Amino acid sequence: MPPSPARSNSWLAPERADALNLHMDPFLAAAIAEAEAGLAEGGIPIGSVLVHQGQIIGRGHNRRVQRGSAILHGEMDALENAGRQPAHMYRESVLYTTLSPCAMCSGAILLYGIPCVIIGENQTFLGEEALLHSRGVELEILQDARCIELMREFIRTRPALWNEDIGE
């Protein structure tokens, strides 16, 4: 579906966007809190929460540095912390993430059939949004000021670590 005229930065159906606006702020705030926790631990400030029926069932942040992991991006950590769930739970969930999902995280979103992703920002990094959209995932890009500030400052002060995280 093409972007809505009222939401030029969104690939989310207008009626779905209006329903989600009631719940977006607390979940985005939780994802931002995760990103800030990751930064405080010496890691990369990207956070995510998985929401099912208005409840957070998994939260996480990028822990590649903290755990010496190759795969613990924020979205992957949130999925891991949600634990093993029945397939229908993922298909009924919304993933909130502070940054546009990379190829690995987008693959997990597709694998588990998560139908909707709310993205804090995509100015500092544009992930696989086109792929997600092409596979029917509804996206809303918020361009949240705090998400942008966290990543801009991190990239400015730790460019080598950022490049490692995105595989450059």
mmCIF file with all atom_site columns, C-alpha atoms in Angstrom:
data_model
loop_
_atom_site.group_PDB
_atom_site.id
_atom_site.type_symbol
_atom_site.label_atom_id
_atom_site.label_alt_id
_atom_site.label_comp_id
_atom_site.label_asym_id
_atom_site.label_entity_id
_atom_site.label_seq_id
_atom_site.pdbx_PDB_ins_code
_atom_site.Cartn_x
_atom_site.Cartn_y
_atom_site.Cartn_z
_atom_site.occupancy
_atom_site.B_iso_or_equiv
_atom_site.pdbx_formal_charge
_atom_site.auth_seq_id
_atom_site.auth_comp_id
_atom_site.auth_asym_id
_atom_site.auth_atom_id
_atom_site.pdbx_PDB_model_num
ATOM 1   C CA . MET A 1 1   ? 0.000  0.000   0.000  1.00 0.00 ? 1   MET A CA 1
ATOM 2   C CA . PRO A 1 2   ? 1.313  3.496   -0.782 1.00 0.00 ? 2   PRO A CA 1
ATOM 3   C CA . PRO A 1 3   ? 2.025  6.050   1.927  1.00 0.00 ? 3   PRO A CA 1
ATOM 4   C CA . SER A 1 4   ? -1.048 7.803   3.267  1.00 0.00 ? 4   SER A CA 1
ATOM 5   C CA . PRO A 1 5   ? -1.316 11.479  2.229  1.00 0.00 ? 5   PRO A CA 1
ATOM 6   C CA . ALA A 1 6   ? -1.786 12.458  5.887  1.00 0.00 ? 6   ALA A CA 1
ATOM 7   C CA . ARG A 1 7   ? 1.317  10.505  6.927  1.00 0.00 ? 7   ARG A CA 1
ATOM 8   C CA . SER A 1 8   ? 3.894  10.885  4.187  1.00 0.00 ? 8   SER A CA 1
ATOM 9   C CA . ASN A 1 9   ? 6.523  9.051   6.259  1.00 0.00 ? 9   ASN A CA 1
ATOM 10  C CA . SER A 1 10  ? 4.249  6.087   6.921  1.00 0.00 ? 10  SER A CA 1
ATOM 11  C CA . TRP A 1 11  ? 3.360  2.872   5.139  1.00 0.00 ? 11  TRP A CA 1
ATOM 12  C CA . LEU A 1 12  ? 0.615  2.270   7.679  1.00 0.00 ? 12  LEU A CA 1
ATOM 13  C CA . ALA A 1 13  ? -3.047 2.273   6.713  1.00 0.00 ? 13  ALA A CA 1
ATOM 14  C CA . PRO A 1 14  ? -4.692 5.464   8.080  1.00 0.00 ? 14  PRO A CA 1
ATOM 15  C CA . GLU A 1 15  ? -7.305 3.591   10.112 1.00 0.00 ? 15  GLU A CA 1
ATOM 16  C CA . ARG A 1 16  ? -4.592 1.398   11.678 1.00 0.00 ? 16  ARG A CA 1
ATOM 17  C CA . ALA A 1 17  ? -2.413 4.456   12.388 1.00 0.00 ? 17  ALA A CA 1
ATOM 18  C CA . ASP A 1 18  ? -5.250 6.203   14.223 1.00 0.00 ? 18  ASP A CA 1
ATOM 19  C CA . ALA A 1 19  ? -5.849 3.144   16.406 1.00 0.00 ? 19  ALA A CA 1
ATOM 20  C CA . LEU A 1 20  ? -2.145 2.801   17.216 1.00 0.00 ? 20  LEU A CA 1
ATOM 21  C CA . ASN A 1 21  ? -1.678 6.470   18.135 1.00 0.00 ? 21  ASN A CA 1
ATOM 22  C CA . LEU A 1 22  ? -3.537 5.770   21.378 1.00 0.00 ? 22  LEU A CA 1
ATOM 23  C CA . HIS A 1 23  ? -0.795 3.346   22.474 1.00 0.00 ? 23  HIS A CA 1
ATOM 24  C CA . MET A 1 24  ? 2.306  4.500   20.638 1.00 0.00 ? 24  MET A CA 1
ATOM 25  C CA . ASP A 1 25  ? 3.887  6.830   23.177 1.00 0.00 ? 25  ASP A CA 1
ATOM 26  C CA . PRO A 1 26  ? 4.285  4.459   26.153 1.00 0.00 ? 26  PRO A CA 1
ATOM 27  C CA . PHE A 1 27  ? 5.710  1.717   23.948 1.00 0.00 ? 27  PHE A CA 1
ATOM 28  C CA . LEU A 1 28  ? 8.085  4.023   22.114 1.00 0.00 ? 28  LEU A CA 1
ATOM 29  C CA . ALA A 1 29  ? 9.108  5.418   25.511 1.00 0.00 ? 29  ALA A CA 1
ATOM 30  C CA . ALA A 1 30  ? 9.873  1.863   26.657 1.00 0.00 ? 30  ALA A CA 1
ATOM 31  C CA . ALA A 1 31  ? 11.990 1.263   23.536 1.00 0.00 ? 31  ALA A CA 1
ATOM 32  C CA . ILE A 1 32  ? 13.855 4.534   24.139 1.00 0.00 ? 32  ILE A CA 1
ATOM 33  C CA . ALA A 1 33  ? 14.464 3.537   27.771 1.00 0.00 ? 33  ALA A CA 1
ATOM 34  C CA . GLU A 1 34  ? 15.992 0.307   26.483 1.00 0.00 ? 34  GLU A CA 1
ATOM 35  C CA . ALA A 1 35  ? 18.220 2.263   24.078 1.00 0.00 ? 35  ALA A CA 1
ATOM 36  C CA . GLU A 1 36  ? 19.374 4.515   26.902 1.00 0.00 ? 36  GLU A CA 1
ATOM 37  C CA . ALA A 1 37  ? 20.099 1.474   29.091 1.00 0.00 ? 37  ALA A CA 1
ATOM 38  C CA . GLY A 1 38  ? 22.255 0.031   26.311 1.00 0.00 ? 38  GLY A CA 1
ATOM 39  C CA . LEU A 1 39  ? 24.191 3.264   26.018 1.00 0.00 ? 39  LEU A CA 1
ATOM 40  C CA . ALA A 1 40  ? 24.688 3.404   29.809 1.00 0.00 ? 40  ALA A CA 1
ATOM 41  C CA . GLU A 1 41  ? 26.147 -0.122  29.660 1.00 0.00 ? 41  GLU A CA 1
ATOM 42  C CA . GLY A 1 42  ? 28.683 0.968   27.052 1.00 0.00 ? 42  GLY A CA 1
ATOM 43  C CA . GLY A 1 43  ? 26.750 -0.420  24.113 1.00 0.00 ? 43  GLY A CA 1
ATOM 44  C CA . ILE A 1 44  ? 24.907 0.883   21.091 1.00 0.00 ? 44  ILE A CA 1
ATOM 45  C CA . PRO A 1 45  ? 21.744 2.901   21.860 1.00 0.00 ? 45  PRO A CA 1
ATOM 46  C CA . ILE A 1 46  ? 19.085 0.935   20.018 1.00 0.00 ? 46  ILE A CA 1
ATOM 47  C CA . GLY A 1 47  ? 16.075 -0.395  21.896 1.00 0.00 ? 47  GLY A CA 1
ATOM 48  C CA . SER A 1 48  ? 12.988 -2.379  21.065 1.00 0.00 ? 48  SER A CA 1
ATOM 49  C CA . VAL A 1 49  ? 9.807  -3.765  22.609 1.00 0.00 ? 49  VAL A CA 1
ATOM 50  C CA . LEU A 1 50  ? 7.420  -6.429  21.342 1.00 0.00 ? 50  LEU A CA 1
ATOM 51  C CA . VAL A 1 51  ? 3.800  -5.630  22.170 1.00 0.00 ? 51  VAL A CA 1
ATOM 52  C CA . HIS A 1 52  ? 0.938  -8.128  22.136 1.00 0.00 ? 52  HIS A CA 1
ATOM 53  C CA . GLN A 1 53  ? -2.601 -6.973  22.838 1.00 0.00 ? 53  GLN A CA 1
ATOM 54  C CA . GLY A 1 54  ? -1.427 -3.776  24.516 1.00 0.00 ? 54  GLY A CA 1
ATOM 55  C CA . GLN A 1 55  ? 1.165  -5.474  26.758 1.00 0.00 ? 55  GLN A CA 1
ATOM 56  C CA . ILE A 1 56  ? 4.935  -5.603  26.390 1.00 0.00 ? 56  ILE A CA 1
ATOM 57  C CA . ILE A 1 57  ? 5.913  -9.258  26.138 1.00 0.00 ? 57  ILE A CA 1
ATOM 58  C CA . GLY A 1 58  ? 9.571  -8.694  25.264 1.00 0.00 ? 58  GLY A CA 1
ATOM 59  C CA . ARG A 1 59  ? 11.986 -5.821  25.635 1.00 0.00 ? 59  ARG A CA 1
ATOM 60  C CA . GLY A 1 60  ? 15.610 -5.495  24.760 1.00 0.00 ? 60  GLY A CA 1
ATOM 61  C CA . HIS A 1 61  ? 18.471 -3.387  23.531 1.00 0.00 ? 61  HIS A CA 1
ATOM 62  C CA . ASN A 1 62  ? 21.539 -3.847  21.417 1.00 0.00 ? 62  ASN A CA 1
ATOM 63  C CA . ARG A 1 63  ? 23.908 -5.995  23.521 1.00 0.00 ? 63  ARG A CA 1
ATOM 64  C CA . ARG A 1 64  ? 26.561 -6.871  20.962 1.00 0.00 ? 64  ARG A CA 1
ATOM 65  C CA . VAL A 1 65  ? 29.259 -5.103  22.964 1.00 0.00 ? 65  VAL A CA 1
ATOM 66  C CA . GLN A 1 66  ? 28.072 -6.153  26.409 1.00 0.00 ? 66  GLN A CA 1
ATOM 67  C CA . ARG A 1 67  ? 27.744 -9.854  25.520 1.00 0.00 ? 67  ARG A CA 1
ATOM 68  C CA . GLY A 1 68  ? 30.330 -10.111 22.748 1.00 0.00 ? 68  GLY A CA 1
ATOM 69  C CA . SER A 1 69  ? 27.485 -11.182 20.474 1.00 0.00 ? 69  SER A CA 1
ATOM 70  C CA . ALA A 1 70  ? 27.309 -11.124 16.701 1.00 0.00 ? 70  ALA A CA 1
ATOM 71  C CA . ILE A 1 71  ? 23.502 -10.982 16.622 1.00 0.00 ? 71  ILE A CA 1
ATOM 72  C CA . LEU A 1 72  ? 22.052 -9.229  19.672 1.00 0.00 ? 72  LEU A CA 1
ATOM 73  C CA . HIS A 1 73  ? 20.629 -6.154  18.015 1.00 0.00 ? 73  HIS A CA 1
ATOM 74  C CA . GLY A 1 74  ? 17.804 -4.422  19.899 1.00 0.00 ? 74  GLY A CA 1
ATOM 75  C CA . GLU A 1 75  ? 15.035 -6.201  18.006 1.00 0.00 ? 75  GLU A CA 1
ATOM 76  C CA . MET A 1 76  ? 16.721 -9.587  18.354 1.00 0.00 ? 76  MET A CA 1
ATOM 77  C CA . ASP A 1 77  ? 17.170 -9.041  22.107 1.00 0.00 ? 77  ASP A CA 1
ATOM 78  C CA . ALA A 1 78  ? 13.487 -8.112  22.492 1.00 0.00 ? 78  ALA A CA 1
ATOM 79  C CA . LEU A 1 79  ? 12.450 -11.269 20.618 1.00 0.00 ? 79  LEU A CA 1
ATOM 80  C CA . GLU A 1 80  ? 14.840 -13.379 22.705 1.00 0.00 ? 80  GLU A CA 1
ATOM 81  C CA . ASN A 1 81  ? 13.502 -11.864 25.922 1.00 0.00 ? 81  ASN A CA 1
ATOM 82  C CA . ALA A 1 82  ? 9.905  -12.514 24.830 1.00 0.00 ? 82  ALA A CA 1
ATOM 83  C CA . GLY A 1 83  ? 10.800 -16.186 24.996 1.00 0.00 ? 83  GLY A CA 1
ATOM 84  C CA . ARG A 1 84  ? 9.266  -18.957 22.993 1.00 0.00 ? 84  ARG A CA 1
ATOM 85  C CA . GLN A 1 85  ? 5.754  -17.934 21.927 1.00 0.00 ? 85  GLN A CA 1
ATOM 86  C CA . PRO A 1 86  ? 3.057  -19.587 19.814 1.00 0.00 ? 86  PRO A CA 1
ATOM 87  C CA . ALA A 1 87  ? 3.142  -18.421 16.188 1.00 0.00 ? 87  ALA A CA 1
ATOM 88  C CA . HIS A 1 88  ? -0.153 -16.546 16.526 1.00 0.00 ? 88  HIS A CA 1
ATOM 89  C CA . MET A 1 89  ? 1.329  -14.300 19.224 1.00 0.00 ? 89  MET A CA 1
ATOM 90  C CA . TYR A 1 90  ? 3.906  -12.911 16.787 1.00 0.00 ? 90  TYR A CA 1
ATOM 91  C CA . ARG A 1 91  ? 1.264  -12.490 14.062 1.00 0.00 ? 91  ARG A CA 1
ATOM 92  C CA . GLU A 1 92  ? -0.808 -10.416 16.522 1.00 0.00 ? 92  GLU A CA 1
ATOM 93  C CA . SER A 1 93  ? 2.068  -8.267  17.794 1.00 0.00 ? 93  SER A CA 1
ATOM 94  C CA . VAL A 1 94  ? 3.601  -4.893  17.057 1.00 0.00 ? 94  VAL A CA 1
ATOM 95  C CA . LEU A 1 95  ? 7.355  -4.346  17.254 1.00 0.00 ? 95  LEU A CA 1
ATOM 96  C CA . TYR A 1 96  ? 8.573  -0.921  18.363 1.00 0.00 ? 96  TYR A CA 1
ATOM 97  C CA . THR A 1 97  ? 12.176 -0.088  17.594 1.00 0.00 ? 97  THR A CA 1
ATOM 98  C CA . THR A 1 98  ? 14.144 3.109   17.988 1.00 0.00 ? 98  THR A CA 1
ATOM 99  C CA . LEU A 1 99  ? 15.958 2.645   14.654 1.00 0.00 ? 99  LEU A CA 1
ATOM 100 C CA . SER A 1 100 ? 15.055 1.318   11.210 1.00 0.00 ? 100 SER A CA 1
ATOM 101 C CA . PRO A 1 101 ? 15.586 -2.480  11.270 1.00 0.00 ? 101 PRO A CA 1
ATOM 102 C CA . CYS A 1 102 ? 18.664 -3.902  9.557  1.00 0.00 ? 102 CYS A CA 1
ATOM 103 C CA . ALA A 1 103 ? 18.566 -6.917  7.223  1.00 0.00 ? 103 ALA A CA 1
ATOM 104 C CA . MET A 1 104 ? 19.012 -9.414  10.081 1.00 0.00 ? 104 MET A CA 1
ATOM 105 C CA . CYS A 1 105 ? 16.260 -7.926  12.247 1.00 0.00 ? 105 CYS A CA 1
ATOM 106 C CA . SER A 1 106 ? 13.974 -7.523  9.237  1.00 0.00 ? 106 SER A CA 1
ATOM 107 C CA . GLY A 1 107 ? 14.491 -11.209 8.482  1.00 0.00 ? 107 GLY A CA 1
ATOM 108 C CA . ALA A 1 108 ? 13.345 -12.100 12.001 1.00 0.00 ? 108 ALA A CA 1
ATOM 109 C CA . ILE A 1 109 ? 10.309 -9.830  11.624 1.00 0.00 ? 109 ILE A CA 1
ATOM 110 C CA . LEU A 1 110 ? 9.399  -11.652 8.400  1.00 0.00 ? 110 LEU A CA 1
ATOM 111 C CA . LEU A 1 111 ? 10.183 -15.112 9.792  1.00 0.00 ? 111 LEU A CA 1
ATOM 112 C CA . TYR A 1 112 ? 7.824  -14.648 12.732 1.00 0.00 ? 112 TYR A CA 1
ATOM 113 C CA . GLY A 1 113 ? 5.163  -12.824 10.726 1.00 0.00 ? 113 GLY A CA 1
ATOM 114 C CA . ILE A 1 114 ? 5.132  -9.668  12.839 1.00 0.00 ? 114 ILE A CA 1
ATOM 115 C CA . PRO A 1 115 ? 2.620  -7.547  10.905 1.00 0.00 ? 115 PRO A CA 1
ATOM 116 C CA . CYS A 1 116 ? 3.484  -4.052  12.115 1.00 0.00 ? 116 CYS A CA 1
ATOM 117 C CA . VAL A 1 117 ? 6.686  -2.209  13.039 1.00 0.00 ? 117 VAL A CA 1
ATOM 118 C CA . ILE A 1 118 ? 6.786  1.248   14.595 1.00 0.00 ? 118 ILE A CA 1
ATOM 119 C CA . ILE A 1 119 ? 10.169 2.849   13.874 1.00 0.00 ? 119 ILE A CA 1
ATOM 120 C CA . GLY A 1 120 ? 11.531 5.657   16.028 1.00 0.00 ? 120 GLY A CA 1
ATOM 121 C CA . GLU A 1 121 ? 13.693 7.057   13.221 1.00 0.00 ? 121 GLU A CA 1
ATOM 122 C CA . ASN A 1 122 ? 15.351 6.267   9.918  1.00 0.00 ? 122 ASN A CA 1
ATOM 123 C CA . GLN A 1 123 ? 17.417 9.412   9.337  1.00 0.00 ? 123 GLN A CA 1
ATOM 124 C CA . THR A 1 124 ? 20.676 8.065   10.737 1.00 0.00 ? 124 THR A CA 1
ATOM 125 C CA . PHE A 1 125 ? 20.220 4.590   9.250  1.00 0.00 ? 125 PHE A CA 1
ATOM 126 C CA . LEU A 1 126 ? 17.758 3.327   6.659  1.00 0.00 ? 126 LEU A CA 1
ATOM 127 C CA . GLY A 1 127 ? 17.295 -0.393  7.112  1.00 0.00 ? 127 GLY A CA 1
ATOM 128 C CA . GLU A 1 128 ? 15.246 -2.856  5.101  1.00 0.00 ? 128 GLU A CA 1
ATOM 129 C CA . GLU A 1 129 ? 11.976 -0.914  5.170  1.00 0.00 ? 129 GLU A CA 1
ATOM 130 C CA . ALA A 1 130 ? 11.338 -1.469  1.460  1.00 0.00 ? 130 ALA A CA 1
ATOM 131 C CA . LEU A 1 131 ? 11.695 -5.236  1.923  1.00 0.00 ? 131 LEU A CA 1
ATOM 132 C CA . LEU A 1 132 ? 9.353  -5.246  4.910  1.00 0.00 ? 132 LEU A CA 1
ATOM 133 C CA . HIS A 1 133 ? 6.821  -3.123  3.032  1.00 0.00 ? 133 HIS A CA 1
ATOM 134 C CA . SER A 1 134 ? 7.037  -5.369  -0.039 1.00 0.00 ? 134 SER A CA 1
ATOM 135 C CA . ARG A 1 135 ? 6.195  -8.356  2.169  1.00 0.00 ? 135 ARG A CA 1
ATOM 136 C CA . GLY A 1 136 ? 3.094  -6.685  3.630  1.00 0.00 ? 136 GLY A CA 1
ATOM 137 C CA . VAL A 1 137 ? 4.506  -5.424  6.940  1.00 0.00 ? 137 VAL A CA 1
ATOM 138 C CA . GLU A 1 138 ? 2.888  -2.166  7.985  1.00 0.00 ? 138 GLU A CA 1
ATOM 139 C CA . LEU A 1 139 ? 5.446  0.464   8.968  1.00 0.00 ? 139 LEU A CA 1
ATOM 140 C CA . GLU A 1 140 ? 5.212  3.787   10.705 1.00 0.00 ? 140 GLU A CA 1
ATOM 141 C CA . ILE A 1 141 ? 8.296  5.980   10.858 1.00 0.00 ? 141 ILE A CA 1
ATOM 142 C CA . LEU A 1 142 ? 8.030  8.548   13.640 1.00 0.00 ? 142 LEU A CA 1
ATOM 143 C CA . GLN A 1 143 ? 11.253 10.585  13.255 1.00 0.00 ? 143 GLN A CA 1
ATOM 144 C CA . ASP A 1 144 ? 11.281 10.924  17.038 1.00 0.00 ? 144 ASP A CA 1
ATOM 145 C CA . ALA A 1 145 ? 13.723 13.634  18.182 1.00 0.00 ? 145 ALA A CA 1
ATOM 146 C CA . ARG A 1 146 ? 15.166 11.576  21.069 1.00 0.00 ? 146 ARG A CA 1
ATOM 147 C CA . CYS A 1 147 ? 15.801 8.561   18.846 1.00 0.00 ? 147 CYS A CA 1
ATOM 148 C CA . ILE A 1 148 ? 17.571 10.754  16.296 1.00 0.00 ? 148 ILE A CA 1
ATOM 149 C CA . GLU A 1 149 ? 19.626 12.509  18.977 1.00 0.00 ? 149 GLU A CA 1
ATOM 150 C CA . LEU A 1 150 ? 20.750 9.225   20.575 1.00 0.00 ? 150 LEU A CA 1
ATOM 151 C CA . MET A 1 151 ? 22.005 7.821   17.281 1.00 0.00 ? 151 MET A CA 1
ATOM 152 C CA . ARG A 1 152 ? 23.570 11.013  15.928 1.00 0.00 ? 152 ARG A CA 1
ATOM 153 C CA . GLU A 1 153 ? 25.577 11.511  19.110 1.00 0.00 ? 153 GLU A CA 1
ATOM 154 C CA . PHE A 1 154 ? 26.608 7.849   19.229 1.00 0.00 ? 154 PHE A CA 1
ATOM 155 C CA . ILE A 1 155 ? 27.702 7.816   15.580 1.00 0.00 ? 155 ILE A CA 1
ATOM 156 C CA . ARG A 1 156 ? 29.642 11.057  16.115 1.00 0.00 ? 156 ARG A CA 1
ATOM 157 C CA . THR A 1 157 ? 31.487 9.775   19.188 1.00 0.00 ? 157 THR A CA 1
ATOM 158 C CA . ARG A 1 158 ? 31.875 6.057   18.315 1.00 0.00 ? 158 ARG A CA 1
ATOM 159 C CA . PRO A 1 159 ? 31.970 5.778   14.505 1.00 0.00 ? 159 PRO A CA 1
ATOM 160 C CA . ALA A 1 160 ? 34.106 2.613   14.459 1.00 0.00 ? 160 ALA A CA 1
ATOM 161 C CA . LEU A 1 161 ? 31.719 0.748   16.760 1.00 0.00 ? 161 LEU A CA 1
ATOM 162 C CA . TRP A 1 162 ? 28.719 1.944   14.755 1.00 0.00 ? 162 TRP A CA 1
ATOM 163 C CA . ASN A 1 163 ? 30.302 0.762   11.491 1.00 0.00 ? 163 ASN A CA 1
ATOM 164 C CA . GLU A 1 164 ? 31.017 -2.620  13.069 1.00 0.00 ? 164 GLU A CA 1
ATOM 165 C CA . ASP A 1 165 ? 27.378 -2.908  14.150 1.00 0.00 ? 165 ASP A CA 1
ATOM 166 C CA . ILE A 1 166 ? 26.056 -2.321  10.638 1.00 0.00 ? 166 ILE A CA 1
ATOM 167 C CA . GLY A 1 167 ? 28.672 -4.564  9.014  1.00 0.00 ? 167 GLY A CA 1
ATOM 168 C CA . GLU A 1 168 ? 30.857 -1.911  7.412  1.00 0.00 ? 168 GLU A CA 1
#
